mmCIF file of C-alpha atoms in Angstrom:
data_model
loop_
_atom_site.group_PDB
_atom_site.id
_atom_site.type_symbol
_atom_site.label_atom_id
_atom_site.label_comp_id
_atom_site.label_asym_id
_atom_site.label_seq_id
_atom_site.Cartn_x
_atom_site.Cartn_y
_atom_site.Cartn_z
ATOM 1 C CA SER K 1 5.152 -25.968 -24.482
ATOM 2 C CA LEU K 2 7.060 -25.506 -21.253
ATOM 3 C CA LEU K 3 6.616 -23.208 -18.302
ATOM 4 C CA LEU K 4 9.628 -21.713 -16.567
ATOM 5 C CA ILE K 5 9.027 -21.110 -12.897
ATOM 6 C CA VAL K 6 11.361 -18.629 -11.233
ATOM 7 C CA PHE K 7 11.274 -18.286 -7.458
ATOM 8 C CA VAL K 8 12.409 -14.947 -6.046
ATOM 9 C CA SER K 9 12.756 -14.584 -2.302
ATOM 10 C CA GLY K 10 10.888 -11.822 -0.533
ATOM 11 C CA GLN K 11 11.541 -10.044 2.749
ATOM 12 C CA ALA K 12 12.743 -11.904 5.831
ATOM 13 C CA THR K 13 9.252 -12.841 7.009
ATOM 14 C CA VAL K 14 8.522 -15.104 4.036
ATOM 15 C CA THR K 15 11.401 -16.793 2.254
ATOM 16 C CA GLN K 16 12.207 -19.331 -0.429
ATOM 17 C CA LYS K 17 15.452 -20.358 -2.099
ATOM 18 C CA HIS K 18 15.784 -19.522 -5.775
ATOM 19 C CA LYS K 19 14.588 -22.368 -7.976
ATOM 20 C CA PHE K 20 14.147 -22.908 -11.693
ATOM 21 C CA LEU K 21 11.665 -25.573 -12.756
ATOM 22 C CA SER K 22 10.244 -26.590 -16.117
ATOM 23 C CA VAL K 23 6.836 -28.208 -16.456
ATOM 24 C CA LYS K 24 4.556 -29.099 -19.342
ATOM 25 C CA GLU K 25 0.966 -28.059 -19.783
ATOM 26 C CA GLY K 26 -1.265 -30.494 -17.954
ATOM 27 C CA ASP K 27 1.343 -31.152 -15.267
ATOM 28 C CA SER K 28 1.020 -30.143 -11.636
ATOM 29 C CA ILE K 29 3.459 -28.102 -9.545
ATOM 30 C CA LEU K 30 3.961 -27.241 -5.902
ATOM 31 C CA LEU K 31 4.943 -23.672 -4.975
ATOM 32 C CA ASP K 32 6.138 -23.356 -1.411
ATOM 33 C CA CYS K 33 7.348 -20.732 1.017
ATOM 34 C CA SER K 34 8.326 -20.571 4.659
ATOM 35 C CA TYR K 35 7.636 -17.907 7.256
ATOM 36 C CA GLN K 36 9.007 -16.839 10.629
ATOM 37 C CA GLU K 37 5.732 -16.036 12.346
ATOM 38 C CA MET K 38 2.035 -15.813 11.600
ATOM 39 C CA GLU K 39 -0.262 -13.472 13.513
ATOM 40 C CA TYR K 40 -3.436 -13.851 11.470
ATOM 41 C CA SER K 41 -3.179 -15.600 8.109
ATOM 42 C CA LEU K 42 -1.012 -16.808 5.249
ATOM 43 C CA GLN K 43 -2.246 -15.864 1.788
ATOM 44 C CA TRP K 44 -1.560 -16.447 -1.892
ATOM 45 C CA TYR K 45 -2.090 -13.927 -4.680
ATOM 46 C CA LYS K 46 -1.419 -14.025 -8.404
ATOM 47 C CA GLN K 47 -0.727 -11.204 -10.830
ATOM 48 C CA TYR K 48 -1.041 -11.408 -14.596
ATOM 49 C CA PRO K 49 1.294 -9.292 -16.747
ATOM 50 C CA GLY K 50 0.098 -5.691 -16.664
ATOM 51 C CA GLY K 51 -2.610 -6.481 -14.132
ATOM 52 C CA GLN K 52 -3.276 -6.008 -10.443
ATOM 53 C CA PRO K 53 -2.550 -8.688 -7.818
ATOM 54 C CA GLU K 54 -5.565 -10.975 -7.414
ATOM 55 C CA PHE K 55 -6.422 -12.684 -4.144
ATOM 56 C CA MET K 56 -6.483 -16.486 -4.427
ATOM 57 C CA VAL K 57 -6.789 -18.060 -0.995
ATOM 58 C CA LEU K 58 -5.952 -17.599 2.686
ATOM 59 C CA GLN K 59 -5.698 -19.814 5.746
ATOM 60 C CA THR K 60 -5.699 -18.956 9.434
ATOM 61 C CA SER K 61 -5.226 -22.496 10.771
ATOM 62 C CA PRO K 62 -3.348 -25.661 9.714
ATOM 63 C CA GLY K 63 -4.756 -27.821 6.953
ATOM 64 C CA THR K 64 -5.628 -27.713 3.274
ATOM 65 C CA GLU K 65 -8.009 -25.377 1.455
ATOM 66 C CA ALA K 66 -9.085 -26.726 -1.946
ATOM 67 C CA LYS K 67 -10.248 -24.481 -4.790
ATOM 68 C CA ASP K 68 -10.992 -25.045 -8.498
ATOM 69 C CA HIS K 69 -7.667 -26.301 -9.827
ATOM 70 C CA PHE K 70 -5.379 -25.442 -6.934
ATOM 71 C CA GLU K 71 -5.109 -26.016 -3.216
ATOM 72 C CA MET K 72 -3.290 -24.309 -0.365
ATOM 73 C CA THR K 73 -1.743 -26.135 2.558
ATOM 74 C CA LEU K 74 -0.658 -24.478 5.800
ATOM 75 C CA ASP K 75 1.755 -26.333 8.077
ATOM 76 C CA THR K 76 2.178 -24.308 11.258
ATOM 77 C CA ASN K 77 4.484 -26.884 12.870
ATOM 78 C CA ASN K 78 7.084 -26.409 10.129
ATOM 79 C CA LYS K 79 6.123 -22.763 9.452
ATOM 80 C CA ALA K 80 5.469 -23.413 5.788
ATOM 81 C CA THR K 81 2.734 -22.909 3.231
ATOM 82 C CA SER K 82 2.355 -24.323 -0.250
ATOM 83 C CA LEU K 83 0.205 -23.759 -3.302
ATOM 84 C CA TYR K 84 -0.443 -26.863 -5.398
ATOM 85 C CA LEU K 85 -1.415 -26.001 -8.983
ATOM 86 C CA LYS K 86 -3.115 -28.888 -10.771
ATOM 87 C CA ASN K 87 -3.367 -29.423 -14.532
ATOM 88 C CA ILE K 88 -1.352 -26.307 -15.403
ATOM 89 C CA GLN K 89 -2.640 -24.355 -18.417
ATOM 90 C CA LEU K 90 -1.404 -21.292 -20.291
ATOM 91 C CA ARG K 91 -3.778 -19.138 -18.219
ATOM 92 C CA ASP K 92 -1.713 -20.027 -15.138
ATOM 93 C CA SER K 93 1.207 -17.916 -16.383
ATOM 94 C CA ALA K 94 1.447 -15.234 -13.701
ATOM 95 C CA VAL K 95 3.448 -13.984 -10.758
ATOM 96 C CA TYR K 96 2.404 -15.762 -7.553
ATOM 97 C CA PHE K 97 2.716 -14.026 -4.179
ATOM 98 C CA CYS K 98 2.936 -15.689 -0.798
ATOM 99 C CA ALA K 99 2.494 -13.281 2.114
ATOM 100 C CA TRP K 100 1.318 -13.165 5.684
ATOM 101 C CA GLU K 101 -1.238 -10.847 7.186
ATOM 102 C CA TYR K 102 -0.569 -9.619 10.709
ATOM 103 C CA SER K 103 -4.045 -8.248 11.390
ATOM 104 C CA TYR K 104 -7.446 -8.424 9.795
ATOM 105 C CA TYR K 105 -8.739 -5.583 7.622
ATOM 106 C CA PRO K 106 -11.816 -6.860 5.764
ATOM 107 C CA VAL K 107 -11.781 -4.051 3.188
ATOM 108 C CA TYR K 108 -8.056 -3.409 2.724
ATOM 109 C CA ARG K 109 -6.934 -7.001 2.694
ATOM 110 C CA PHE K 110 -3.790 -6.357 0.655
ATOM 111 C CA SER K 111 -2.452 -3.387 2.646
ATOM 112 C CA PRO K 112 -1.202 -5.199 5.773
ATOM 113 C CA LEU K 113 0.652 -7.908 3.862
ATOM 114 C CA VAL K 114 4.330 -8.476 4.554
ATOM 115 C CA GLY K 115 6.537 -10.007 1.919
ATOM 116 C CA PRO K 116 6.009 -10.962 -0.747
ATOM 117 C CA PHE K 117 7.452 -14.217 -1.904
ATOM 118 C CA LEU K 118 7.256 -14.381 -5.690
ATOM 119 C CA SER K 119 6.856 -17.257 -8.134
ATOM 120 C CA HIS K 120 7.002 -16.185 -11.758
ATOM 121 C CA LEU K 121 5.454 -18.592 -14.261
ATOM 122 C CA GLN K 122 6.479 -17.747 -17.807
ATOM 123 C CA ILE K 123 5.726 -19.449 -21.114
ATOM 124 C CA LEU K 124 8.792 -20.423 -23.119
#
């Protein structure tokens, strides 16, 4: 089966052109977004249908942060961040949020986020 990935731009601080991509299960995909400024961190969240946004990963400095079957890259020179999803499965169908955090609140991590940039993965 195929996945349809719909990119919807967020507010001016994190942006991405609209894109439509189709991938097969088992493939990999790169979700990207750009930002104007970063005061503390860039973050990725995902939200399943009917669920709450779930924190995935954040970075405060350039480089790559690897997790189970995805990795985040932060490129501060080009003011861009990407989320690389490897071996895509049906469970990866979700809305993906890219956002930046302008100050650190250890308990209310989601509240200071600006954005978001959205990537909607939908099963066809």
